[in-house]
Amino acid sequence: MVKSSISNARYTYVHDQKYRSEDIDIHHIVLRRRSTKHLFVYVSALLVLACAVYLYVLEEQSISLVYFSLLFDIFLVKLLLGKPIKKESVVIMPAFGVQLETHYMSGKVTRYFVPIDKILKPVLLECVTPVTCYWTLSLIIRGESEMVLVFKNLRPPVKMLVHVWKALCAATGSKEEACTHTQ
């Protein structure tokens, strides 16, 4: 079993080759720690609940206020946190295709398979928004009008994406073109 990894403050990239025959190539992007957003959401929900309990106990308000604040807290946490992601993986099987996996904190795993003959080319793209700039790895699919994002939820840095991109290029037979990025 061959393993290599790269880490930064937010993500860890792991190249995992479980089988010696090199038929299956697995790349993981793992979220290293929870963001401060989680802490903020939980503290805000606790504060709302504490205010409702205070109003019920000391100000002699209705108990329904506590129930409504509890429902509001549950709604707030679900809305702002959504489905926390643990890791995203790319399983490359050159003879068959590419399987994209998303692993959630709850244990749920979603998988999406793309046959190798439908992949025209893997591409690294720089996405620019009014607020930020980041890199994504996408697959151009034959017969589809939209590209398939390899890492839909996580935004790993380009130095991690390049390893996955090169492996996808080798598996699909695409020629690696010069990549103009700084590392």
PDB file of C-alpha atoms in Angstrom:
ATOM      1  CA  MET A   1       0.000   0.000   0.000  1.00  0.00           C
ATOM      2  CA  VAL A   2       1.488   3.310  -1.125  1.00  0.00           C
ATOM      3  CA  LYS A   3       0.429   6.515   0.607  1.00  0.00           C
ATOM      4  CA  SER A   4       1.546  10.090   0.163  1.00  0.00           C
ATOM      5  CA  SER A   5       0.045  13.233   1.598  1.00  0.00           C
ATOM      6  CA  ILE A   6       0.160  17.020   1.548  1.00  0.00           C
ATOM      7  CA  SER A   7      -1.363  19.184   4.279  1.00  0.00           C
ATOM      8  CA  ASN A   8      -2.191  22.784   4.944  1.00  0.00           C
ATOM      9  CA  ALA A   9      -4.194  24.476   7.698  1.00  0.00           C
ATOM     10  CA  ARG A  10      -7.561  23.395   6.294  1.00  0.00           C
ATOM     11  CA  TYR A  11      -7.114  20.322   4.065  1.00  0.00           C
ATOM     12  CA  THR A  12      -5.091  17.130   3.839  1.00  0.00           C
ATOM     13  CA  TYR A  13      -4.527  15.473   0.474  1.00  0.00           C
ATOM     14  CA  VAL A  14      -3.923  11.707   0.594  1.00  0.00           C
ATOM     15  CA  HIS A  15      -2.915   9.627  -2.420  1.00  0.00           C
ATOM     16  CA  ASP A  16      -3.851   6.074  -1.525  1.00  0.00           C
ATOM     17  CA  GLN A  17      -2.948   3.129  -3.705  1.00  0.00           C
ATOM     18  CA  LYS A  18      -4.399   0.074  -1.974  1.00  0.00           C
ATOM     19  CA  TYR A  19      -3.691  -2.419  -4.698  1.00  0.00           C
ATOM     20  CA  ARG A  20      -0.228  -3.259  -6.019  1.00  0.00           C
ATOM     21  CA  SER A  21      -1.456  -3.715  -9.582  1.00  0.00           C
ATOM     22  CA  GLU A  22      -2.027   0.053  -9.825  1.00  0.00           C
ATOM     23  CA  ASP A  23      -5.434  -0.578 -11.392  1.00  0.00           C
ATOM     24  CA  ILE A  24      -7.201   1.534  -8.802  1.00  0.00           C
ATOM     25  CA  ASP A  25      -5.880   4.967  -7.880  1.00  0.00           C
ATOM     26  CA  ILE A  26      -7.570   6.745  -4.940  1.00  0.00           C
ATOM     27  CA  HIS A  27      -7.199  10.423  -4.057  1.00  0.00           C
ATOM     28  CA  HIS A  28      -8.754  11.913  -0.899  1.00  0.00           C
ATOM     29  CA  ILE A  29      -9.184  15.532   0.180  1.00  0.00           C
ATOM     30  CA  VAL A  30      -9.905  15.485   3.922  1.00  0.00           C
ATOM     31  CA  LEU A  31     -11.185  18.473   5.884  1.00  0.00           C
ATOM     32  CA  ARG A  32      -8.715  18.833   8.759  1.00  0.00           C
ATOM     33  CA  ARG A  33     -10.806  20.781  11.214  1.00  0.00           C
ATOM     34  CA  ARG A  34     -14.153  22.399  11.521  1.00  0.00           C
ATOM     35  CA  SER A  35     -14.383  26.017  10.621  1.00  0.00           C
ATOM     36  CA  THR A  36     -15.180  28.756  13.122  1.00  0.00           C
ATOM     37  CA  LYS A  37     -18.616  28.966  11.489  1.00  0.00           C
ATOM     38  CA  HIS A  38     -19.654  25.838  13.391  1.00  0.00           C
ATOM     39  CA  LEU A  39     -18.702  27.366  16.726  1.00  0.00           C
ATOM     40  CA  PHE A  40     -20.522  30.602  15.887  1.00  0.00           C
ATOM     41  CA  VAL A  41     -23.720  28.753  14.931  1.00  0.00           C
ATOM     42  CA  TYR A  42     -23.728  26.629  18.081  1.00  0.00           C
ATOM     43  CA  VAL A  43     -23.035  29.616  20.361  1.00  0.00           C
ATOM     44  CA  SER A  44     -25.791  31.638  18.659  1.00  0.00           C
ATOM     45  CA  ALA A  45     -28.289  28.804  19.069  1.00  0.00           C
ATOM     46  CA  LEU A  46     -27.352  28.403  22.721  1.00  0.00           C
ATOM     47  CA  LEU A  47     -27.743  32.155  23.295  1.00  0.00           C
ATOM     48  CA  VAL A  48     -31.239  32.184  21.764  1.00  0.00           C
ATOM     49  CA  LEU A  49     -32.264  29.229  23.923  1.00  0.00           C
ATOM     50  CA  ALA A  50     -30.786  30.840  27.061  1.00  0.00           C
ATOM     51  CA  CYS A  51     -32.734  34.049  26.416  1.00  0.00           C
ATOM     52  CA  ALA A  52     -35.972  32.081  26.064  1.00  0.00           C
ATOM     53  CA  VAL A  53     -35.361  30.174  29.292  1.00  0.00           C
ATOM     54  CA  TYR A  54     -34.545  33.467  31.048  1.00  0.00           C
ATOM     55  CA  LEU A  55     -37.821  34.995  29.851  1.00  0.00           C
ATOM     56  CA  TYR A  56     -39.744  31.912  30.992  1.00  0.00           C
ATOM     57  CA  VAL A  57     -38.149  31.626  34.453  1.00  0.00           C
ATOM     58  CA  LEU A  58     -37.568  35.230  35.528  1.00  0.00           C
ATOM     59  CA  GLU A  59     -40.056  37.220  33.491  1.00  0.00           C
ATOM     60  CA  GLU A  60     -42.803  34.580  33.758  1.00  0.00           C
ATOM     61  CA  GLN A  61     -43.455  34.397  30.038  1.00  0.00           C
ATOM     62  CA  SER A  62     -45.203  31.441  28.390  1.00  0.00           C
ATOM     63  CA  ILE A  63     -43.430  28.066  28.056  1.00  0.00           C
ATOM     64  CA  SER A  64     -44.341  28.121  24.364  1.00  0.00           C
ATOM     65  CA  LEU A  65     -41.627  30.770  23.925  1.00  0.00           C
ATOM     66  CA  VAL A  66     -39.034  28.186  24.994  1.00  0.00           C
ATOM     67  CA  TYR A  67     -40.469  25.621  22.576  1.00  0.00           C
ATOM     68  CA  PHE A  68     -40.472  28.090  19.689  1.00  0.00           C
ATOM     69  CA  SER A  69     -36.902  29.139  20.427  1.00  0.00           C
ATOM     70  CA  LEU A  70     -35.849  25.489  20.533  1.00  0.00           C
ATOM     71  CA  LEU A  71     -37.463  24.887  17.131  1.00  0.00           C
ATOM     72  CA  PHE A  72     -35.838  28.054  15.830  1.00  0.00           C
ATOM     73  CA  ASP A  73     -32.436  26.827  17.087  1.00  0.00           C
ATOM     74  CA  ILE A  74     -32.845  23.496  15.312  1.00  0.00           C
ATOM     75  CA  PHE A  75     -33.843  25.314  12.122  1.00  0.00           C
ATOM     76  CA  LEU A  76     -30.884  27.716  12.467  1.00  0.00           C
ATOM     77  CA  VAL A  77     -28.333  24.939  12.955  1.00  0.00           C
ATOM     78  CA  LYS A  78     -29.713  22.878  10.041  1.00  0.00           C
ATOM     79  CA  LEU A  79     -29.886  25.897   7.744  1.00  0.00           C
ATOM     80  CA  LEU A  80     -26.431  27.280   8.436  1.00  0.00           C
ATOM     81  CA  LEU A  81     -24.504  24.047   8.771  1.00  0.00           C
ATOM     82  CA  GLY A  82     -26.297  21.910   6.220  1.00  0.00           C
ATOM     83  CA  LYS A  83     -24.569  18.580   5.809  1.00  0.00           C
ATOM     84  CA  PRO A  84     -21.034  18.782   7.194  1.00  0.00           C
ATOM     85  CA  ILE A  85     -18.493  17.163   4.881  1.00  0.00           C
ATOM     86  CA  LYS A  86     -15.678  14.970   6.207  1.00  0.00           C
ATOM     87  CA  LYS A  87     -13.867  14.241   2.927  1.00  0.00           C
ATOM     88  CA  GLU A  88     -14.226  13.961  -0.819  1.00  0.00           C
ATOM     89  CA  SER A  89     -12.550  11.197  -2.793  1.00  0.00           C
ATOM     90  CA  VAL A  90     -11.761  10.387  -6.408  1.00  0.00           C
ATOM     91  CA  VAL A  91     -11.422   6.695  -7.270  1.00  0.00           C
ATOM     92  CA  ILE A  92      -9.789   6.287 -10.675  1.00  0.00           C
ATOM     93  CA  MET A  93     -10.214   2.934 -12.430  1.00  0.00           C
ATOM     94  CA  PRO A  94      -8.591   3.387 -15.865  1.00  0.00           C
ATOM     95  CA  ALA A  95     -10.411   0.389 -17.368  1.00  0.00           C
ATOM     96  CA  PHE A  96     -13.864   1.477 -16.165  1.00  0.00           C
ATOM     97  CA  GLY A  97     -14.136   5.104 -15.122  1.00  0.00           C
ATOM     98  CA  VAL A  98     -13.973   7.602 -12.296  1.00  0.00           C
ATOM     99  CA  GLN A  99     -16.025   7.438  -9.129  1.00  0.00           C
ATOM    100  CA  LEU A 100     -16.546  10.668  -7.184  1.00  0.00           C
ATOM    101  CA  GLU A 101     -17.397  10.200  -3.494  1.00  0.00           C
ATOM    102  CA  THR A 102     -18.540  12.614  -0.796  1.00  0.00           C
ATOM    103  CA  HIS A 103     -18.253  11.421   2.810  1.00  0.00           C
ATOM    104  CA  TYR A 104     -20.408  13.250   5.377  1.00  0.00           C
ATOM    105  CA  MET A 105     -19.842  13.494   9.142  1.00  0.00           C
ATOM    106  CA  SER A 106     -23.044  11.501   9.684  1.00  0.00           C
ATOM    107  CA  GLY A 107     -21.485   8.501   7.903  1.00  0.00           C
ATOM    108  CA  LYS A 108     -23.515   8.925   4.728  1.00  0.00           C
ATOM    109  CA  VAL A 109     -21.576   8.515   1.472  1.00  0.00           C
ATOM    110  CA  THR A 110     -22.791   9.696  -1.931  1.00  0.00           C
ATOM    111  CA  ARG A 111     -21.177   8.329  -5.072  1.00  0.00           C
ATOM    112  CA  TYR A 112     -21.246   9.435  -8.695  1.00  0.00           C
ATOM    113  CA  PHE A 113     -19.706   7.317 -11.460  1.00  0.00           C
ATOM    114  CA  VAL A 114     -18.468   8.628 -14.806  1.00  0.00           C
ATOM    115  CA  PRO A 115     -17.482   6.029 -17.452  1.00  0.00           C
ATOM    116  CA  ILE A 116     -13.968   6.512 -18.804  1.00  0.00           C
ATOM    117  CA  ASP A 117     -15.120   6.657 -22.451  1.00  0.00           C
ATOM    118  CA  LYS A 118     -17.424   9.613 -21.694  1.00  0.00           C
ATOM    119  CA  ILE A 119     -14.614  11.777 -20.225  1.00  0.00           C
ATOM    120  CA  LEU A 120     -13.190  14.051 -22.897  1.00  0.00           C
ATOM    121  CA  LYS A 121     -10.720  15.873 -20.686  1.00  0.00           C
ATOM    122  CA  PRO A 122     -10.025  16.815 -17.057  1.00  0.00           C
ATOM    123  CA  VAL A 123      -9.413  20.552 -16.658  1.00  0.00           C
ATOM    124  CA  LEU A 124      -8.145  22.839 -13.912  1.00  0.00           C
ATOM    125  CA  LEU A 125     -10.109  26.080 -13.837  1.00  0.00           C
ATOM    126  CA  GLU A 126      -9.605  29.308 -11.951  1.00  0.00           C
ATOM    127  CA  CYS A 127     -12.936  30.612 -10.627  1.00  0.00           C
ATOM    128  CA  VAL A 128     -13.205  34.330  -9.936  1.00  0.00           C
ATOM    129  CA  THR A 129     -16.077  35.825  -7.948  1.00  0.00           C
ATOM    130  CA  PRO A 130     -16.478  39.377  -6.645  1.00  0.00           C
ATOM    131  CA  VAL A 131     -15.336  38.152  -3.228  1.00  0.00           C
ATOM    132  CA  THR A 132     -12.742  35.436  -3.835  1.00  0.00           C
ATOM    133  CA  CYS A 133     -10.672  33.489  -6.329  1.00  0.00           C
ATOM    134  CA  TYR A 134     -10.164  29.713  -6.176  1.00  0.00           C
ATOM    135  CA  TRP A 135      -9.276  26.708  -8.339  1.00  0.00           C
ATOM    136  CA  THR A 136     -11.546  23.812  -9.289  1.00  0.00           C
ATOM    137  CA  LEU A 137     -11.015  20.521 -11.048  1.00  0.00           C
ATOM    138  CA  SER A 138     -13.696  19.568 -13.561  1.00  0.00           C
ATOM    139  CA  LEU A 139     -14.371  16.853 -16.109  1.00  0.00           C
ATOM    140  CA  ILE A 140     -15.566  17.685 -19.609  1.00  0.00           C
ATOM    141  CA  ILE A 141     -18.107  14.980 -20.423  1.00  0.00           C
ATOM    142  CA  ARG A 142     -19.052  13.846 -23.937  1.00  0.00           C
ATOM    143  CA  GLY A 143     -22.665  14.733 -24.762  1.00  0.00           C
ATOM    144  CA  GLU A 144     -23.188  16.930 -21.672  1.00  0.00           C
ATOM    145  CA  SER A 145     -23.604  20.696 -21.720  1.00  0.00           C
ATOM    146  CA  GLU A 146     -22.129  21.160 -18.234  1.00  0.00           C
ATOM    147  CA  MET A 147     -18.868  20.020 -16.719  1.00  0.00           C
ATOM    148  CA  VAL A 148     -18.773  17.728 -13.688  1.00  0.00           C
ATOM    149  CA  LEU A 149     -17.001  19.168 -10.646  1.00  0.00           C
ATOM    150  CA  VAL A 150     -14.641  16.661  -9.074  1.00  0.00           C
ATOM    151  CA  PHE A 151     -14.728  18.278  -5.618  1.00  0.00           C
ATOM    152  CA  LYS A 152     -18.200  19.807  -5.319  1.00  0.00           C
ATOM    153  CA  ASN A 153     -18.116  20.904  -1.691  1.00  0.00           C
ATOM    154  CA  LEU A 154     -14.469  21.410  -0.773  1.00  0.00           C
ATOM    155  CA  ARG A 155     -12.157  23.966  -2.345  1.00  0.00           C
ATOM    156  CA  PRO A 156      -8.670  22.538  -1.948  1.00  0.00           C
ATOM    157  CA  PRO A 157      -5.651  24.569  -3.072  1.00  0.00           C
ATOM    158  CA  VAL A 158      -4.233  24.108  -6.542  1.00  0.00           C
ATOM    159  CA  LYS A 159      -1.119  22.279  -5.288  1.00  0.00           C
ATOM    160  CA  MET A 160      -3.430  19.432  -4.172  1.00  0.00           C
ATOM    161  CA  LEU A 161      -5.607  19.556  -7.283  1.00  0.00           C
ATOM    162  CA  VAL A 162      -2.627  19.197  -9.637  1.00  0.00           C
ATOM    163  CA  HIS A 163      -1.884  15.662  -8.379  1.00  0.00           C
ATOM    164  CA  VAL A 164      -5.458  14.528  -9.006  1.00  0.00           C
ATOM    165  CA  TRP A 165      -5.518  16.303 -12.380  1.00  0.00           C
ATOM    166  CA  LYS A 166      -2.340  14.515 -13.521  1.00  0.00           C
ATOM    167  CA  ALA A 167      -3.734  11.149 -12.458  1.00  0.00           C
ATOM    168  CA  LEU A 168      -6.987  11.852 -14.335  1.00  0.00           C
ATOM    169  CA  CYS A 169      -5.035  12.910 -17.434  1.00  0.00           C
ATOM    170  CA  ALA A 170      -3.033   9.669 -17.327  1.00  0.00           C
ATOM    171  CA  ALA A 171      -6.165   7.542 -16.879  1.00  0.00           C
ATOM    172  CA  THR A 172      -8.123   9.219 -19.683  1.00  0.00           C
ATOM    173  CA  GLY A 173      -5.198   9.439 -22.085  1.00  0.00           C
ATOM    174  CA  SER A 174      -5.402  13.230 -22.192  1.00  0.00           C
ATOM    175  CA  LYS A 175      -2.206  15.058 -22.919  1.00  0.00           C
ATOM    176  CA  GLU A 176      -1.009  17.122 -19.948  1.00  0.00           C
ATOM    177  CA  GLU A 177      -0.650  20.651 -21.221  1.00  0.00           C
ATOM    178  CA  ALA A 178       1.476  23.318 -19.609  1.00  0.00           C
ATOM    179  CA  CYS A 179      -0.202  24.556 -16.477  1.00  0.00           C
ATOM    180  CA  THR A 180       0.490  28.191 -15.685  1.00  0.00           C
ATOM    181  CA  HIS A 181       0.065  28.484 -11.963  1.00  0.00           C
ATOM    182  CA  THR A 182       2.250  29.431  -9.046  1.00  0.00           C
ATOM    183  CA  GLN A 183       2.859  27.084  -6.187  1.00  0.00           C
TER     184      GLN A 183
END
